PDB file of C-alpha atoms in Angstrom:
ATOM      1  CA  PRO A1284       0.014   0.039   0.031  1.00  0.00           C
ATOM      2  CA  CYS A1285       0.942   3.665  -0.488  1.00  0.00           C
ATOM      3  CA  PHE A1286       1.524   5.243   2.773  1.00  0.00           C
ATOM      4  CA  LYS A1287       2.056   8.791   1.624  1.00  0.00           C
ATOM      5  CA  SER A1288      -1.344  10.142   2.398  1.00  0.00           C
ATOM      6  CA  SER A1289      -1.701  11.203   6.033  1.00  0.00           C
ATOM      7  CA  LYS A1290      -5.307   9.990   5.983  1.00  0.00           C
ATOM      8  CA  MET A1291      -4.095   6.302   5.107  1.00  0.00           C
ATOM      9  CA  VAL A1292      -1.958   6.448   8.090  1.00  0.00           C
ATOM     10  CA  LEU A1293      -4.782   7.631  10.330  1.00  0.00           C
ATOM     11  CA  GLU A1294      -6.869   4.781   8.829  1.00  0.00           C
ATOM     12  CA  MET A1295      -3.878   2.415   9.618  1.00  0.00           C
ATOM     13  CA  ASN A1296      -4.665   3.014  13.570  1.00  0.00           C
ATOM     14  CA  ASP A1297      -8.262   1.532  12.900  1.00  0.00           C
ATOM     15  CA  ASP A1298      -6.607  -1.704  11.688  1.00  0.00           C
ATOM     16  CA  LYS A1299      -3.436  -1.955  13.806  1.00  0.00           C
ATOM     17  CA  PHE A1300      -3.224  -6.010  13.334  1.00  0.00           C
ATOM     18  CA  ASN A1301      -2.991  -5.645   9.673  1.00  0.00           C
ATOM     19  CA  GLU A1302       0.508  -7.103   9.019  1.00  0.00           C
ATOM     20  CA  ALA A1303       1.152  -5.051   5.995  1.00  0.00           C
ATOM     21  CA  TYR A1304       1.382  -1.959   7.990  1.00  0.00           C
ATOM     22  CA  HIS A1305       4.014  -3.498  10.860  1.00  0.00           C
ATOM     23  CA  ALA A1306       7.120  -2.844   8.813  1.00  0.00           C
ATOM     24  CA  TRP A1307       8.184   0.704   8.783  1.00  0.00           C
ATOM     25  CA  SER A1308       7.884   2.473   5.375  1.00  0.00           C
ATOM     26  CA  GLU A1309       9.695   5.397   3.963  1.00  0.00           C
ATOM     27  CA  ASP A1310       6.779   7.352   4.970  1.00  0.00           C
ATOM     28  CA  HIS A1311       5.510   5.915   8.464  1.00  0.00           C
ATOM     29  CA  PHE A1312       6.520   4.459  11.490  1.00  0.00           C
ATOM     30  CA  THR A1313       5.240   2.950  14.664  1.00  0.00           C
ATOM     31  CA  LEU A1314       4.968   4.646  18.114  1.00  0.00           C
ATOM     32  CA  CYS A1315       4.211   3.017  21.632  1.00  0.00           C
ATOM     33  CA  LYS A1316       3.300   4.775  24.714  1.00  0.00           C
ATOM     34  CA  ARG A1317       6.329   5.726  26.855  1.00  0.00           C
ATOM     35  CA  THR A1318       4.731   4.509  30.048  1.00  0.00           C
ATOM     36  CA  SER A1319       4.438   0.914  28.720  1.00  0.00           C
ATOM     37  CA  MET A1320       8.301   0.774  28.011  1.00  0.00           C
ATOM     38  CA  PRO A1321       9.650  -1.625  30.502  1.00  0.00           C
ATOM     39  CA  SER A1322      12.485  -0.677  32.770  1.00  0.00           C
ATOM     40  CA  SER A1323      13.746  -4.036  34.034  1.00  0.00           C
ATOM     41  CA  ASP A1324      17.261  -5.122  32.868  1.00  0.00           C
ATOM     42  CA  GLU A1325      15.688  -8.311  31.557  1.00  0.00           C
ATOM     43  CA  SER A1326      14.148  -6.261  28.825  1.00  0.00           C
ATOM     44  CA  VAL A1327      17.421  -4.638  27.454  1.00  0.00           C
ATOM     45  CA  ILE A1328      18.770  -5.837  24.152  1.00  0.00           C
ATOM     46  CA  PHE A1329      22.114  -4.377  23.008  1.00  0.00           C
ATOM     47  CA  VAL A1330      22.671  -3.797  19.293  1.00  0.00           C
ATOM     48  CA  VAL A1331      26.224  -3.049  18.047  1.00  0.00           C
ATOM     49  CA  PRO A1332      27.563  -1.653  15.082  1.00  0.00           C
ATOM     50  CA  ARG A1333      28.658  -3.918  12.053  1.00  0.00           C
ATOM     51  CA  THR A1334      32.433  -4.053  11.170  1.00  0.00           C
ATOM     52  CA  ASN A1335      34.164  -5.084   8.175  1.00  0.00           C
ATOM     53  CA  ASP A1336      34.778  -8.354   9.549  1.00  0.00           C
ATOM     54  CA  THR A1337      31.279  -8.914  10.533  1.00  0.00           C
ATOM     55  CA  ASP A1338      30.301 -12.619  10.470  1.00  0.00           C
ATOM     56  CA  THR A1339      26.757 -12.452   9.256  1.00  0.00           C
ATOM     57  CA  SER A1340      26.010 -15.905  10.066  1.00  0.00           C
ATOM     58  CA  LYS A1341      25.915 -15.023  13.691  1.00  0.00           C
ATOM     59  CA  GLU A1342      23.371 -12.887  15.208  1.00  0.00           C
ATOM     60  CA  ILE A1343      24.814 -12.654  18.801  1.00  0.00           C
ATOM     61  CA  VAL A1344      28.301 -11.049  18.798  1.00  0.00           C
ATOM     62  CA  GLY A1345      29.061 -11.881  22.070  1.00  0.00           C
ATOM     63  CA  VAL A1346      28.086 -12.084  25.867  1.00  0.00           C
ATOM     64  CA  ASP A1347      29.758  -9.844  28.702  1.00  0.00           C
ATOM     65  CA  SER A1348      30.563 -11.160  32.222  1.00  0.00           C
ATOM     66  CA  ASP A1349      27.041 -10.029  33.531  1.00  0.00           C
ATOM     67  CA  GLY A1350      25.337 -12.242  30.776  1.00  0.00           C
ATOM     68  CA  ASN A1351      24.405  -9.421  28.642  1.00  0.00           C
ATOM     69  CA  GLU A1352      24.127 -10.554  24.766  1.00  0.00           C
ATOM     70  CA  PHE A1353      25.353  -8.107  22.069  1.00  0.00           C
ATOM     71  CA  HIS A1354      23.663  -8.454  18.652  1.00  0.00           C
ATOM     72  CA  TRP A1355      24.705  -7.339  15.243  1.00  0.00           C
ATOM     73  CA  SER A1356      20.992  -7.360  14.494  1.00  0.00           C
ATOM     74  CA  PHE A1357      17.958  -8.157  16.552  1.00  0.00           C
ATOM     75  CA  ARG A1358      15.036  -9.271  14.326  1.00  0.00           C
ATOM     76  CA  GLY A1359      16.105  -7.029  11.604  1.00  0.00           C
ATOM     77  CA  VAL A1360      16.947  -4.100  13.933  1.00  0.00           C
ATOM     78  CA  GLU A1361      20.358  -2.928  13.443  1.00  0.00           C
ATOM     79  CA  PHE A1362      22.596  -0.177  15.111  1.00  0.00           C
ATOM     80  CA  ASP A1363      21.766   2.379  12.658  1.00  0.00           C
ATOM     81  CA  HIS A1364      18.069   1.895  12.291  1.00  0.00           C
ATOM     82  CA  ASP A1365      16.257   5.253  11.903  1.00  0.00           C
ATOM     83  CA  GLY A1366      14.239   4.524  15.110  1.00  0.00           C
ATOM     84  CA  PHE A1367      17.329   5.293  17.465  1.00  0.00           C
ATOM     85  CA  GLU A1368      17.603   8.866  15.989  1.00  0.00           C
ATOM     86  CA  LEU A1369      13.768   9.321  16.308  1.00  0.00           C
ATOM     87  CA  ALA A1370      14.063   8.250  20.016  1.00  0.00           C
ATOM     88  CA  SER A1371      15.886  11.410  20.666  1.00  0.00           C
ATOM     89  CA  ILE A1372      12.514  13.426  20.225  1.00  0.00           C
ATOM     90  CA  ASP A1373      11.384  13.398  23.900  1.00  0.00           C
ATOM     91  CA  GLY A1374       7.660  12.943  24.459  1.00  0.00           C
ATOM     92  CA  GLU A1375       4.726  10.680  25.584  1.00  0.00           C
ATOM     93  CA  TRP A1376       5.407   8.162  22.492  1.00  0.00           C
ATOM     94  CA  TYR A1377       8.414   6.438  21.720  1.00  0.00           C
ATOM     95  CA  PRO A1378       9.373   4.905  18.264  1.00  0.00           C
ATOM     96  CA  CYS A1379       8.961   1.024  18.484  1.00  0.00           C
ATOM     97  CA  GLN A1380       8.981  -1.859  16.050  1.00  0.00           C
ATOM     98  CA  ILE A1381       6.460  -4.710  16.154  1.00  0.00           C
ATOM     99  CA  LEU A1382       7.961  -8.028  16.361  1.00  0.00           C
ATOM    100  CA  ARG A1383       4.575 -10.044  16.618  1.00  0.00           C
ATOM    101  CA  ALA A1384       0.957  -9.502  16.874  1.00  0.00           C
ATOM    102  CA  GLU A1385      -1.571 -11.435  18.876  1.00  0.00           C
ATOM    103  CA  GLU A1386      -4.873 -10.185  17.659  1.00  0.00           C
ATOM    104  CA  GLN A1387      -6.883 -12.593  20.090  1.00  0.00           C
ATOM    105  CA  ASP A1388      -5.112 -11.328  23.139  1.00  0.00           C
ATOM    106  CA  TYR A1389      -5.200  -7.419  21.645  1.00  0.00           C
ATOM    107  CA  ALA A1390      -1.397  -7.462  22.359  1.00  0.00           C
ATOM    108  CA  PHE A1391       1.912  -7.056  20.471  1.00  0.00           C
ATOM    109  CA  ASP A1392       5.330  -8.035  21.016  1.00  0.00           C
ATOM    110  CA  VAL A1393       7.462  -4.797  20.468  1.00  0.00           C
ATOM    111  CA  VAL A1394      10.915  -3.381  21.050  1.00  0.00           C
ATOM    112  CA  PHE A1395      11.318   0.312  22.119  1.00  0.00           C
ATOM    113  CA  PHE A1396      14.095   2.194  20.554  1.00  0.00           C
ATOM    114  CA  THR A1397      15.724   4.162  23.149  1.00  0.00           C
ATOM    115  CA  TYR A1398      18.225   7.103  23.459  1.00  0.00           C
ATOM    116  CA  GLU A1399      20.095   5.099  25.937  1.00  0.00           C
ATOM    117  CA  THR A1400      23.533   3.843  25.171  1.00  0.00           C
ATOM    118  CA  SER A1401      25.428   0.854  26.433  1.00  0.00           C
ATOM    119  CA  THR A1402      27.114   1.366  29.943  1.00  0.00           C
ATOM    120  CA  VAL A1403      28.969  -2.278  29.705  1.00  0.00           C
ATOM    121  CA  GLY A1404      31.836  -1.421  27.586  1.00  0.00           C
ATOM    122  CA  ASN A1405      30.889  -2.057  23.976  1.00  0.00           C
ATOM    123  CA  GLU A1406      29.436   0.903  21.831  1.00  0.00           C
ATOM    124  CA  ALA A1407      25.906  -0.448  21.472  1.00  0.00           C
ATOM    125  CA  ASN A1408      22.279   1.157  21.048  1.00  0.00           C
ATOM    126  CA  VAL A1409      19.729  -0.082  23.492  1.00  0.00           C
ATOM    127  CA  LEU A1410      16.240  -1.749  22.601  1.00  0.00           C
ATOM    128  CA  ARG A1411      13.710  -2.433  25.464  1.00  0.00           C
ATOM    129  CA  ARG A1412      11.330  -5.301  24.856  1.00  0.00           C
ATOM    130  CA  ASN A1413       7.683  -5.741  25.936  1.00  0.00           C
ATOM    131  CA  GLN A1414       6.090  -8.808  24.872  1.00  0.00           C
ATOM    132  CA  ALA A1415       2.618  -8.030  26.000  1.00  0.00           C
ATOM    133  CA  LEU A1416       1.971  -4.383  24.853  1.00  0.00           C
ATOM    134  CA  SER A1417      -1.715  -3.502  24.749  1.00  0.00           C
ATOM    135  CA  ALA A1418      -3.069  -2.382  21.201  1.00  0.00           C
ATOM    136  CA  ASP A1419      -4.219   0.618  22.961  1.00  0.00           C
ATOM    137  CA  ASP A1420      -0.654   1.594  23.613  1.00  0.00           C
ATOM    138  CA  ILE A1421       0.514   1.680  20.025  1.00  0.00           C
ATOM    139  CA  LYS A1422      -0.230   3.926  16.943  1.00  0.00           C
ATOM    140  CA  TYR A1423       1.131   4.590  13.525  1.00  0.00           C
ATOM    141  CA  LEU A1424       2.418   8.021  12.454  1.00  0.00           C
ATOM    142  CA  ASN A1425       4.016   9.880   9.451  1.00  0.00           C
ATOM    143  CA  LYS A1426       7.776  10.230   9.521  1.00  0.00           C
ATOM    144  CA  PRO A1427       8.819  13.688  10.137  1.00  0.00           C
ATOM    145  CA  TYR A1428       8.638  15.782   7.163  1.00  0.00           C
ATOM    146  CA  ARG A1429       6.939  12.951   5.187  1.00  0.00           C
ATOM    147  CA  SER A1430       3.186  13.676   5.454  1.00  0.00           C
ATOM    148  CA  ASP A1431       1.329  15.043   2.558  1.00  0.00           C
ATOM    149  CA  MET A1432       1.605  18.646   4.083  1.00  0.00           C
ATOM    150  CA  HIS A1433       5.280  18.463   3.171  1.00  0.00           C
ATOM    151  CA  TRP A1434       4.700  17.379  -0.465  1.00  0.00           C
ATOM    152  CA  ASP A1435       6.012  19.741  -3.160  1.00  0.00           C
ATOM    153  CA  GLY A1436       3.333  21.326  -5.010  1.00  0.00           C
ATOM    154  CA  ALA A1437       0.927  20.974  -2.049  1.00  0.00           C
ATOM    155  CA  PHE A1438      -1.924  23.311  -2.229  1.00  0.00           C
ATOM    156  CA  ARG A1439      -1.394  26.416   0.284  1.00  0.00           C
ATOM    157  CA  HIS A1440      -2.688  29.731   0.259  1.00  0.00           C
ATOM    158  CA  GLU A1441      -2.833  32.569   2.651  1.00  0.00           C
ATOM    159  CA  ILE A1442      -6.093  32.885   4.648  1.00  0.00           C
ATOM    160  CA  LYS A1443      -7.060  36.469   5.010  1.00  0.00           C
ATOM    161  CA  ILE A1444      -8.924  37.351   8.155  1.00  0.00           C
ATOM    162  CA  PRO A1445     -10.086  40.894   8.496  1.00  0.00           C
ATOM    163  CA  ASP A1446      -8.814  42.615  11.844  1.00  0.00           C
ATOM    164  CA  GLU A1447     -12.438  43.933  12.447  1.00  0.00           C
ATOM    165  CA  ILE A1448     -13.483  40.466  13.476  1.00  0.00           C
ATOM    166  CA  TYR A1449     -11.366  40.335  16.744  1.00  0.00           C
ATOM    167  CA  PRO A1450     -12.172  42.279  19.844  1.00  0.00           C
ATOM    168  CA  VAL A1451      -9.717  45.129  20.641  1.00  0.00           C
ATOM    169  CA  LEU A1452      -8.392  43.362  23.752  1.00  0.00           C
ATOM    170  CA  TRP A1453      -7.270  40.399  21.730  1.00  0.00           C
ATOM    171  CA  LYS A1454      -5.227  42.642  19.528  1.00  0.00           C
ATOM    172  CA  ASP A1455      -1.954  42.806  21.505  1.00  0.00           C
ATOM    173  CA  LEU A1456      -0.458  45.102  18.903  1.00  0.00           C
ATOM    174  CA  VAL A1457      -3.027  47.864  19.484  1.00  0.00           C
ATOM    175  CA  GLN A1458      -1.387  51.099  20.476  1.00  0.00           C
TER     176      GLN A1458
END
């Protein structure tokens, strides 16, 4: 489907379990409610950058002395995924990636992209996994500057409102 239309992205929120919408496109991404992000150490997944000598046959690069696993990729999410950059925008919703949907349970298995970095030695970005996120805590949104209001050639014009319709007290530029 074409996700360019803002209307299409709004309609996606009425059909959250449609698997065609779960992967991010050039135009849309998934957000999860910040309060649903787990804070426990068990939810943490470390994703490290690939190097020239990366063995792509292994998903787990290594394990440190505390048992933390370091991944080249976790279910398709790599170190340079756009989600980590979008996570820097602070707010009530965090970017997340849907791993699995359970429509009968009205829940999703997701990873939250965080702005955290590894404190255990290796350069790594941090994901936090919630395996039972309520569908009410997830939504689709246009990526920044990708909605139809940013299209070249979009219809725009000035809206001229006469000053006379506003009360004098509302006009803070009155002298």
